[in-house]
Short mmCIF file of C-alpha atoms in Angstrom, two decimals:
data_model
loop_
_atom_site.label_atom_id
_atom_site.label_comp_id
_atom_site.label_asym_id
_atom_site.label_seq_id
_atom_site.Cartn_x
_atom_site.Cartn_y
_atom_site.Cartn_z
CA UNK F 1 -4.84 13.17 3.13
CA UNK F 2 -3.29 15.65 5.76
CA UNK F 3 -5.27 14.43 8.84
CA UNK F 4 -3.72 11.28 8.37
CA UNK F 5 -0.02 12.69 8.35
CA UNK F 6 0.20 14.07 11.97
CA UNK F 7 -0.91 10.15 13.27
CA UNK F 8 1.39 8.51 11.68
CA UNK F 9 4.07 10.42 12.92
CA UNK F 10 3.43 10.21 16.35
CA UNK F 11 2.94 5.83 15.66
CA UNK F 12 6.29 6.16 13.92
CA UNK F 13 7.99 8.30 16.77
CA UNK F 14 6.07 6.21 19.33
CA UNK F 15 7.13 2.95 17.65
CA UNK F 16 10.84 4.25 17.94
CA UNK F 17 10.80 4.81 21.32
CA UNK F 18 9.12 1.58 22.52
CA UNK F 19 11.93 -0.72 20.43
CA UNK F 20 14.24 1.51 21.81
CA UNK F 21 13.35 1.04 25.61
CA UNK F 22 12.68 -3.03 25.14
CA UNK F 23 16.22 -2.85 23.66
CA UNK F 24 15.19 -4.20 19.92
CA UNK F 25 16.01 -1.29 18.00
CA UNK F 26 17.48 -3.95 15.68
CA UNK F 27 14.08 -4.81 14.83
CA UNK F 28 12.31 -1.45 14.10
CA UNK F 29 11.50 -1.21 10.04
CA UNK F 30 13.50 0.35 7.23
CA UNK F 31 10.59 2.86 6.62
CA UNK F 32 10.89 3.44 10.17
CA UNK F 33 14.63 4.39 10.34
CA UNK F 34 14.28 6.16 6.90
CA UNK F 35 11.67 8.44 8.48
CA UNK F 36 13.91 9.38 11.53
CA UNK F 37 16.65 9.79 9.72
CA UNK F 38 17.85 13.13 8.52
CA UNK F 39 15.72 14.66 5.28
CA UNK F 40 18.36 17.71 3.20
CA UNK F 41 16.41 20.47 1.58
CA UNK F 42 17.87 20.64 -1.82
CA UNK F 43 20.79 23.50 -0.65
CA UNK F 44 22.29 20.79 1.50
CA UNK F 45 23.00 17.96 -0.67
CA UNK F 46 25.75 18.03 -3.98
CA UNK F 47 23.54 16.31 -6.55
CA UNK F 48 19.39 16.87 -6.30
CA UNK F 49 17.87 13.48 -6.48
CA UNK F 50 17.12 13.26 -10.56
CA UNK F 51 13.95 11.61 -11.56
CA UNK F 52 13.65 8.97 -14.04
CA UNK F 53 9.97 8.69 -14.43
CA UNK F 54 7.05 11.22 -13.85
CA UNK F 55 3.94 8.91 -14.29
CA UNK F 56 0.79 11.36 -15.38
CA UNK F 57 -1.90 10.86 -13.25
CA UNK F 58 -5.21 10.43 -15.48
CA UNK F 59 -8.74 12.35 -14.77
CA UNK F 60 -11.40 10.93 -13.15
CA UNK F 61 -14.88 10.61 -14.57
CA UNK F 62 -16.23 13.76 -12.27
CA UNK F 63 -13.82 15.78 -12.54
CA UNK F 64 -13.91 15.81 -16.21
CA UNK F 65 -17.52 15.80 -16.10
CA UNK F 66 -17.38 19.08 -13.99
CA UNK F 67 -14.89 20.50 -16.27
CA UNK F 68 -12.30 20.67 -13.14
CA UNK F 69 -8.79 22.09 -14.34
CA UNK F 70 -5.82 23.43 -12.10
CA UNK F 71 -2.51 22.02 -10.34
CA UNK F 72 -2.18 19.43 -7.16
CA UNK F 73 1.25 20.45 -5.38
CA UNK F 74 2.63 18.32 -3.44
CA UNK F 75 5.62 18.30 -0.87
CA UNK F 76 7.37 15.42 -0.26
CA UNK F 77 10.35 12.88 1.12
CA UNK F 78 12.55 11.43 -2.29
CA UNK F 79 14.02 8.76 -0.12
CA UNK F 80 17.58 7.55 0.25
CA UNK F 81 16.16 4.32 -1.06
CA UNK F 82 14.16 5.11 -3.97
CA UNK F 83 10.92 5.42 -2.67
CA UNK F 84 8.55 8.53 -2.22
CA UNK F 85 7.41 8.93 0.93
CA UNK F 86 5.81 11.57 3.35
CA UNK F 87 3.37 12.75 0.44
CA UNK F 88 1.76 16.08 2.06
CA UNK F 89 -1.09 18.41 -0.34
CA UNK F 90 0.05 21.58 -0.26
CA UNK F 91 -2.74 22.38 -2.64
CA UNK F 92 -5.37 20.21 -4.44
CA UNK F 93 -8.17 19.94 -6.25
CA UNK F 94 -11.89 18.10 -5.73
CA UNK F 95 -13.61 15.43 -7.69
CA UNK F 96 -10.52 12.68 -7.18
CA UNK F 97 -8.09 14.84 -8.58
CA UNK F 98 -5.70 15.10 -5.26
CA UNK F 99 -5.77 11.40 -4.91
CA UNK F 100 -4.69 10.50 -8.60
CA UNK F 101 -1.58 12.91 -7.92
CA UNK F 102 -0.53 11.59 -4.94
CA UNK F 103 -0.85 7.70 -6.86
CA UNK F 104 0.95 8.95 -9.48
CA UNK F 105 4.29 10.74 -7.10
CA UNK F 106 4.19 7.41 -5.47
CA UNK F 107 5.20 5.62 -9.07
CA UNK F 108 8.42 8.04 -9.45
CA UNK F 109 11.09 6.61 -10.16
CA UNK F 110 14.21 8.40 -9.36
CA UNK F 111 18.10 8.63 -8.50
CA UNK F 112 18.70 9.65 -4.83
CA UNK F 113 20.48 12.92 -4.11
CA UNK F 114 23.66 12.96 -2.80
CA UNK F 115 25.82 14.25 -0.55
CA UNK F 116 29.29 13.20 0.58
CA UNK F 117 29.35 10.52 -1.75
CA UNK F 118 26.50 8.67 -0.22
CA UNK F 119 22.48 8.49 -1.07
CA UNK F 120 20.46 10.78 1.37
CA UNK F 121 16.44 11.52 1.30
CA UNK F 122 15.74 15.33 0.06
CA UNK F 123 12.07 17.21 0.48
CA UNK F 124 10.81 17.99 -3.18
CA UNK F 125 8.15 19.72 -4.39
CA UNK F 126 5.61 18.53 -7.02
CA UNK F 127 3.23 20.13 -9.65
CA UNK F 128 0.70 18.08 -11.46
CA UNK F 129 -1.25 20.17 -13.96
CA UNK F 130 -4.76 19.44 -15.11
CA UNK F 131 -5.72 20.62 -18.02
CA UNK F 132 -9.18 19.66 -20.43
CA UNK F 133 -8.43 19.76 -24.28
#
């Protein structure tokens, strides 16, 4: 997942600038504005974005199989609009495990943060615990 991350950047940032210089900045994607926009660390904003809905992620066949157990954390973007975006593994785990988290933090469902009144995207940290019963 993180080789893709620094790519994507550079096609967003890239992307910017080329609208920008043809003069059709009008035309350059939400996603794309909501990623250059400014993203508060929790300390900067007056309410924390408050989730809703934490969707599990499930186990896959091999990992169960290989008796895999542990936590998948993840850092990432709780958007001004309701999305979650710029999923980054700060630590995962093998046999599908990673994947299933990050499908599962894509699913939250959440109220922004706030900050002067107004909606704003935060960085958040998430845990997903595996565990075999």
């Amino acid at each position: 997942m993180r080789k893709y991350t620094q790519p994507l950047v550079v096609f967003v940032i890239l992307g910017l600038s080329l609208c920008e210089g043809l003069g059709h900045s009008r035309n350059v994607s939400e996603a794309t504005q909501e990623v250059a926009s400014d993203v508060h660390s929790g300390k900067d904003v007056a309410i924390k974005a408050i989730v809703a809905k934490k969707p599990k992620p499930s186990y896959t066949r091999e990992a169960r199989k290989d008796k895999i157990e542990g936590t998948v954390i993840l850092r990432c973007i709780f958007a001004s609009n309701g999305e979650v975006t710029n999923i980054q593994v700060i630590s995962g785990l093998p046999d599908g495990l990673t994947e299933r988290a990050v499908k599962a933090a894509q699913k939250i469902k959440f109220k922004p943060a706030t900050r002067d009144g107004k909606p704003v995207s935060m960085w958040m940290q998430l845990e997903y615990n595996f565990n075999l019963r």
